[in-house]
Every structure is written in C-alpha cells, then in structure tokens.
Short mmCIF file of C-alpha atoms in Angstrom, two decimals:
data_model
loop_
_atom_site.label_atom_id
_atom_site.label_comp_id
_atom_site.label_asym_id
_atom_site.label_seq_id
_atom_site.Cartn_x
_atom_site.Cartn_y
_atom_site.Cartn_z
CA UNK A 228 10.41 4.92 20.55
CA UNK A 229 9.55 3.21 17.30
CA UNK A 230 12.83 2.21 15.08
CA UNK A 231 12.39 2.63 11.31
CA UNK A 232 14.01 -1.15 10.02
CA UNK A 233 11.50 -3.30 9.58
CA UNK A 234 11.12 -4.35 13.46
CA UNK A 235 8.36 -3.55 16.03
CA UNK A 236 8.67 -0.70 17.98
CA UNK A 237 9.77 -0.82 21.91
CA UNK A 238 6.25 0.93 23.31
CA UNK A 239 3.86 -0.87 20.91
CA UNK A 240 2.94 -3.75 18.46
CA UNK A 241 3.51 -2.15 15.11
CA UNK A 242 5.65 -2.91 12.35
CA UNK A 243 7.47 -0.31 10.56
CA UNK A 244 9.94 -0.66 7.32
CA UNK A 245 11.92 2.00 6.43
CA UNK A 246 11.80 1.82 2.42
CA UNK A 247 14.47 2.78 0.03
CA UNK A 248 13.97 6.53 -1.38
CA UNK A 249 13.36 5.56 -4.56
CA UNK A 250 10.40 2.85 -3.50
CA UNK A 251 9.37 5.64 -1.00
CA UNK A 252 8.71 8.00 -3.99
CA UNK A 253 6.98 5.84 -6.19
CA UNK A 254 4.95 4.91 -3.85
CA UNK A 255 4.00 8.91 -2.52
CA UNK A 256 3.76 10.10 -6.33
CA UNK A 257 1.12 7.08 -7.07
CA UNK A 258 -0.54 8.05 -3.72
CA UNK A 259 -0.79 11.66 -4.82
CA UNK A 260 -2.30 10.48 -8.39
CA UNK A 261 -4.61 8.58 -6.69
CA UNK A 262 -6.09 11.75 -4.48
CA UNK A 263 -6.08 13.80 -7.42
CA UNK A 264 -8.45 11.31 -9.02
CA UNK A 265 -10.62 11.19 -5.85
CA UNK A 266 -11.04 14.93 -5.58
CA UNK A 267 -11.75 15.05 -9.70
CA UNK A 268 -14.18 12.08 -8.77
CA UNK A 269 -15.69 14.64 -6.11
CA UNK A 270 -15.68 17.58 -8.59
CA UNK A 271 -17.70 15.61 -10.84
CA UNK A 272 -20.18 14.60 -8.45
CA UNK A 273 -20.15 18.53 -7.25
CA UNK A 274 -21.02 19.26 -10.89
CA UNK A 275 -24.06 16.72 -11.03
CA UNK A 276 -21.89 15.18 -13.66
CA UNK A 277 -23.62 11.79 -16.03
CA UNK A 278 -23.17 9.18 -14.02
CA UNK A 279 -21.35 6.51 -16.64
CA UNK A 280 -18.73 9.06 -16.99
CA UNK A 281 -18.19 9.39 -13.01
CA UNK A 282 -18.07 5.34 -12.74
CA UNK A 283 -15.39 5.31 -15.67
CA UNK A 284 -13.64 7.37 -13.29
CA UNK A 285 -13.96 5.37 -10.42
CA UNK A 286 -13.19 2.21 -12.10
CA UNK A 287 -9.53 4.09 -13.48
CA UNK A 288 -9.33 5.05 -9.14
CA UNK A 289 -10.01 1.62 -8.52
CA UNK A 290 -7.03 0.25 -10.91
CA UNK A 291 -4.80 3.04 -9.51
CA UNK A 292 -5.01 1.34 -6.20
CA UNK A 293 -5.18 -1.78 -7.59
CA UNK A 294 -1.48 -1.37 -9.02
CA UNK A 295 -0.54 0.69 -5.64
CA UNK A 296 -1.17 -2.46 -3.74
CA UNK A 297 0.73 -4.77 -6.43
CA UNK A 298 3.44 -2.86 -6.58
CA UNK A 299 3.76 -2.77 -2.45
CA UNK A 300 2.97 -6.61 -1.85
CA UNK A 301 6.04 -7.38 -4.34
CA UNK A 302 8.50 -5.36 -2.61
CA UNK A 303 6.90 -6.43 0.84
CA UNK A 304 7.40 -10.14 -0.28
CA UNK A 305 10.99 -9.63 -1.75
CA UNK A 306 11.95 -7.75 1.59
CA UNK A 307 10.43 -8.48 4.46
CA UNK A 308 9.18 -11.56 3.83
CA UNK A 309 12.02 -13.07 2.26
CA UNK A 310 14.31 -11.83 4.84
CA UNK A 311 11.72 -13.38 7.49
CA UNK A 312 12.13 -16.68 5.89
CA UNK A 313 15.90 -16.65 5.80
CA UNK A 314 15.69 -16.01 9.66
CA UNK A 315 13.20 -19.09 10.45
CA UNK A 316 10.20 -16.53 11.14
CA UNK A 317 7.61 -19.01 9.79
CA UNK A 318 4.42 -16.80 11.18
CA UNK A 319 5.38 -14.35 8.43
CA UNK A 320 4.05 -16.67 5.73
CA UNK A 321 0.97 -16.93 7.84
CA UNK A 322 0.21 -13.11 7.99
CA UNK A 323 0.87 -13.23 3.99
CA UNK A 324 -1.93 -15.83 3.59
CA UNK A 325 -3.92 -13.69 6.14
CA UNK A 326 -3.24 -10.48 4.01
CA UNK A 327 -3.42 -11.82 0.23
CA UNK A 328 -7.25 -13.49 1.71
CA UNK A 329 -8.20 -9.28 2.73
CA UNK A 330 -6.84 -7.85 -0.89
CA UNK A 331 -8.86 -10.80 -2.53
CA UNK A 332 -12.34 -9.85 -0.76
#
C-alpha cells in the first residue's frame, strides 16, 4: 500500500509526497492552463491556422511548463531535499544532479 509522506511505498520503488493544499492547487490550476493551451494549440492546427502564430503559441506552452517545473523543483528542494540532508541521505543530492542534467537537455 503506498503511504502519501514523502517515503517509498511497501509493494514498490516509488516515491510519493503528499503536498500541502495550497502547493497542490497551484500546481493543478497551472496544469489545467497548460492543457487548455495544448488543445487551443490543436484547434489552431485543426483550423490550418499561419504557422508563426501557432509557434507563438507553442513557445507561451513551452514557458508555461517551463515555470511549472521551476516552481516544483523549488518546493522539491526546500522539502524533500532539505529534509533528506538533515537526515544524512546524501544520494538525494545525487538524484538532484541527475534530475537538474534531464530539465537542462
């Protein structure tokens, strides 16, 4: 059964973090912008819009998730990270490197 705290579930390797409702709902209401941009994106396309004005669109996507993931790595390194620190987990700074090197592709 998979606790929601922050620590890996008893029947399998992934992490969960249960986030504070006011993170959680940030996060969902940027999520939702983002997918109503994507379908607009789509709509365009549907409509054989010009395609500078569907890039500028996909660019403004693109910096949505751009800020999505800013805003998540910050409260992933003040919380988990920073809590993993204060309890000697040193292997969390490794998978930090590891996932700062993926966003930075």
């Amino acid at each position: 059964m998979e606790e929601r705290n922050g620590e890996e579930c008893r029947e399998c390797c992934h992490k969960t973090k249960e986030r504070p409702q006011k993170e959680y709902k940030d996060l969902i209401h940027r999520l939702n912008r983002i997918e109503g941009q994507i379908r607009g994106i789509r709509g365009m396309v549907e409509k054989d819009a010009y395609c500078p004005e569907i890039l500028v669109q996909v660019a403004a996507a693109n910096a949505a998730l751009n800020s999505f993931n800013k805003v998540l790595l910050a409260a992933h390194i003040r919380t988990c990270v920073a809590r993993d620190i204060r309890e000697g987990k040193e292997e969390t700074i490794d998978e930090l490197v590891v996932t700062l090197q993926k966003l930075m592709k």
